[in-house]
Amino acid sequence: MRKVALWGNELYTGKRSYPFVDKRKLWFLVAGVLLIASVLIPAVKGGFNLGIEFRGGSEFTISDVQDTEVAVGEEAVSSVVNAEGLRVTAITADTVRVQTDRMTDDETLAVASALAEGYGVSDEQVTSTFIGPTWGQDVSRQALIGLVVFVVLVAVLMAFYFRTWKMSLAAIVGLAVVVVVTAGVYAASGFEVTPSAIIGFLTILSYALYDTVVVFDKIRENTEDYLEQQRRTFGDLVNLAINQTLVRSINTSIVAILPIGSILFIGAFLLGAGTLRDLALALFVGVIVGTLATLFIQAPLFAHFRLRDQDVKEHDALILEQRKGEPGA
Amino acid sequence: MTSSGPLRHARSALIWLCVLVVGLLGVLIAGVATGQTETSPKLALDLEGGTQMILAPRVDGDAAINQEQLQQAVEIIRQRVDGSGVSEAEISTQSGSNVVVSMPGTPDSKTRELIQASANMEFRPVIMAGSFNATPEDQRLADDEVPEPTGEPENASDTNWITADLYREFEAYDCEAALADRSVESTDADEPAIACDPSTGAKYIVGPVEVDGERISDATHGPARNSQGYQTGGWAVQLSFDSAGAKQFGDVTSRLVSMQGAQNQFAIMLDGLIVSAPTANVPILDGNAEITGNFSEESSQQLAEQLKYGALPISFDIQSEQQISATLGANQLEMGLVAGIIGLVLVAVYSLFQYRTLGFLTLASLVVAGILTYLALVLLGWSANYRLSLAGIAGIIVAIGLTADSFIVYFERIRDELRDGRNLVAAVETGWMRARRTIVVSKAVNLLASVVLYIMAVGNVRGFAFTLGLTAIADLIVVFLFTHPMLQLLARTRFFGSGHRLSGLDPSLLGVEALYKGAGKVRQFNPAVRPKKNTGETERRLTIAERRRAEEQQSAPGQDRSSVATKEDDNA
């Protein structure tokens, strides 16, 4: 606590400072490499591991199973229908998931009871899901519309609130990085992409922008009347703002990650795949990427945009000139 | 006045919060006492067990489906599902293109077909009318009195359609029972049929289909007018047909006007059920009919809508269907709650670690936010039939972190102000002024995302967006009406005000000399430390940072002041 507080003080006064803005070209380069990797990896690996919602088919979940032997499920299904695309997986210690291509209603009912019998559980313990082949596309299309609508609205909101479109632009560019990199992590790790995961992605946008707004608010405050002072360049002021909000950024992401982590843990280990796990996984990756993006991309990018402005250039030149004249520089 | 202002504000804010909570609680208690609601939120199917189907409409040709048509489709499906005896089914539209049907248990294949089938509207002439219930055995006609066809029927109204078998069936037909267990057998359009009219409580033998529902081009409702154009005070439904329909309808009405009794009526049937059976008064040759009768505004509107959209042949494809066992649902609910508690405990522990005693305020604020959210969920379940799903629970859990974030933003601001050398009471006020804007705009972003997600999202993840938005609002209420007022009050306590080591607001930790030095000594505010008015934020801060350095320097003489300042600049 003492150390953290002292560290916070030093960040606040500017005694200790991390070069988020000065080294921005390095961060942009890193982001660029990550972006390229995020596009290349899925291309090389042959795309995402799409969930059943995108493939279409039937899925059964058998819970409270004593013995999660895969062969039992395969036998039970084969005894009823010659199902194609049969996949039996033990997703937790007492849950088995069976996926097949599309079945008719009667087949579904028959398979469900065969599975219940095979695993020695009551019919109550078998949950069945049927998903049409276009369902996933529907969800994705809606998600894409949602993404565009949200980004446009939030860009307008930010431009209006901060009175500069440059902040909006920096925020949105950073957001693109968050989305692409998170998608890249998904592709690289082979996590299953389900509609829940896609909605998770959309929530990341909200989180990442929320985080950015808080930091940008501090930047705006610091740079509000930067022309009236002669000590720091515009870049220095932005960097100071990022450093001053660093403790908050770290605390915030930890506090955000803790509940998400607990959902993820419960979802993945006790419930198996499903809404909870898919949502939490996307959020978990996204919150981390989103926080880092605010610090290393969005805020430095805003400084980068502004540094090209004539007023900032002139002012910076003046300050650098002064510094030269000062002794000890 | 300066000190009593914030105090008064704090007290009134807390009173408002109490009023809000007690008000919501009062409504809830009243609802529970009158047996209209329960004390816990309604649960969605994935937690309660049951079947959820998501249907996408399929229209013949490339006609697009608008929101009204979809709404009407929902109405039609609702009637069918209710008719099939499934209770508590919920049918709603989603994201403007899908229909979601949720029901307890597992629907049989007949219900399933019923849900998917397209609405079937048709016009048939009435041949014979009877009472709603089955004719009692002793009142039925003797075998030799039962009408027999005397020849081939000449037109759709011809009594020759009625065979002895059909007549016996008609006598025995009980509309009450038929409606309770409604299995819509598709009737042959070229054959007569028995149909019930629940609105008037009659049953009819109707002739073959004469005009198909697709022939309707439009239907509206409005006040009925007499031949002089004056409003008669009743309501009427205006109906127009396309050219083929106009001709067919003209033929029917021309024939019916001369008929007597029930045979003067034509039945408008939707899915085998009569929605209206008006009498034909004049031949209608131009395709523009008006149906008058015992209509209220509502019933005339309903009939107009049924005519208009019932004519649209929409059928549905099942996009996704999920059957969740009740035990799995209960298990998921339990696990969701466990995840929530773990998340809350972790956040609380971290807050206490970071903010010491102040962490308790975070925890208390989260609890208040939780109470508000819970009340809102129960009341929305009551008033708007909102049902909490597993994804909704996930939204609430995720919101723990987002809610706690507002407090972090606020607390860090106060710390910043303390670092600038303000005393706690002043730091709370100025910190709040600055944090407030940030919190409001960042919550606006959250809320915007939730609304967009809610409108756009399909499937049960919609519940996630809903609770996320709800908790963002609860968060705002709590920050304004609880966290800030509480801190205003706490700042005046000795524990916090003196910057106790465990208060989380210890000035000495924040780079400022402790304010209260014990034994009644208090650090004097150096007037020069106080921010000058009309000085820019950055300038002010730098002056202070610099000043601190200068102070340090005094104890370590021999260093040039400006070199320190330069060093600082280089670091920045």
Short mmCIF file of N, CA and C in Angstrom, two decimals, chain B residues 542-565 568:
data_model
loop_
_atom_site.label_atom_id
_atom_site.label_comp_id
_atom_site.label_asym_id
_atom_site.label_seq_id
_atom_site.Cartn_x
_atom_site.Cartn_y
_atom_site.Cartn_z
N LEU B 542 2.14 22.15 -11.64
CA LEU B 542 3.59 22.22 -11.81
C LEU B 542 4.21 23.09 -10.73
N THR B 543 3.49 24.14 -10.41
CA THR B 543 4.01 25.03 -9.39
C THR B 543 4.17 24.26 -8.09
N ILE B 544 3.21 23.44 -7.83
CA ILE B 544 3.25 22.69 -6.58
C ILE B 544 4.35 21.65 -6.60
N ALA B 545 4.42 20.94 -7.72
CA ALA B 545 5.47 19.94 -7.83
C ALA B 545 6.83 20.59 -7.65
N GLU B 546 6.93 21.69 -8.27
CA GLU B 546 8.18 22.42 -8.23
C GLU B 546 8.47 22.90 -6.80
N ARG B 547 7.40 23.37 -6.20
CA ARG B 547 7.52 23.89 -4.85
C ARG B 547 8.04 22.82 -3.91
N ARG B 548 7.48 21.63 -4.08
CA ARG B 548 7.87 20.53 -3.21
C ARG B 548 9.37 20.28 -3.35
N ARG B 549 9.76 20.28 -4.60
CA ARG B 549 11.18 20.10 -4.88
C ARG B 549 12.00 21.19 -4.20
N ALA B 550 11.48 22.38 -4.31
CA ALA B 550 12.19 23.52 -3.74
C ALA B 550 12.31 23.36 -2.22
N GLU B 551 11.23 22.82 -1.65
CA GLU B 551 11.26 22.62 -0.21
C GLU B 551 12.31 21.59 0.16
N GLU B 552 12.34 20.51 -0.61
CA GLU B 552 13.35 19.48 -0.38
C GLU B 552 14.74 20.09 -0.47
N GLN B 553 14.83 20.93 -1.45
CA GLN B 553 16.12 21.52 -1.75
C GLN B 553 16.66 22.36 -0.61
N GLN B 554 15.71 23.00 0.08
CA GLN B 554 16.14 23.84 1.20
C GLN B 554 16.89 23.03 2.24
N SER B 555 16.47 21.77 2.38
CA SER B 555 17.16 20.94 3.35
C SER B 555 18.46 20.39 2.77
N ALA B 556 18.58 20.44 1.47
CA ALA B 556 19.84 20.00 0.84
C ALA B 556 20.41 21.16 0.04
N PRO B 557 21.06 22.10 0.72
CA PRO B 557 21.52 23.31 0.05
C PRO B 557 22.65 23.05 -0.95
N GLY B 558 22.84 24.01 -1.78
CA GLY B 558 23.95 23.92 -2.71
C GLY B 558 23.50 23.51 -4.10
N GLN B 559 22.21 23.21 -4.23
CA GLN B 559 21.75 22.82 -5.56
C GLN B 559 21.01 23.96 -6.21
N ASP B 560 21.13 23.99 -7.46
CA ASP B 560 20.47 25.06 -8.19
C ASP B 560 19.00 24.70 -8.39
N ARG B 561 18.13 25.60 -8.09
CA ARG B 561 16.71 25.34 -8.18
C ARG B 561 16.26 25.02 -9.60
N SER B 562 16.78 25.77 -10.52
CA SER B 562 16.31 25.57 -11.89
C SER B 562 16.77 24.22 -12.46
N SER B 563 17.87 23.73 -11.95
CA SER B 563 18.33 22.44 -12.48
C SER B 563 17.37 21.33 -12.04
N VAL B 564 16.78 21.52 -10.87
CA VAL B 564 15.81 20.54 -10.41
C VAL B 564 14.60 20.55 -11.33
N ALA B 565 14.17 21.74 -11.61
CA ALA B 565 13.01 21.88 -12.47
C ALA B 565 13.28 21.25 -13.83
N GLU B 568 13.15 17.49 -13.74
CA GLU B 568 11.77 17.03 -13.72
C GLU B 568 11.20 17.00 -15.14
#
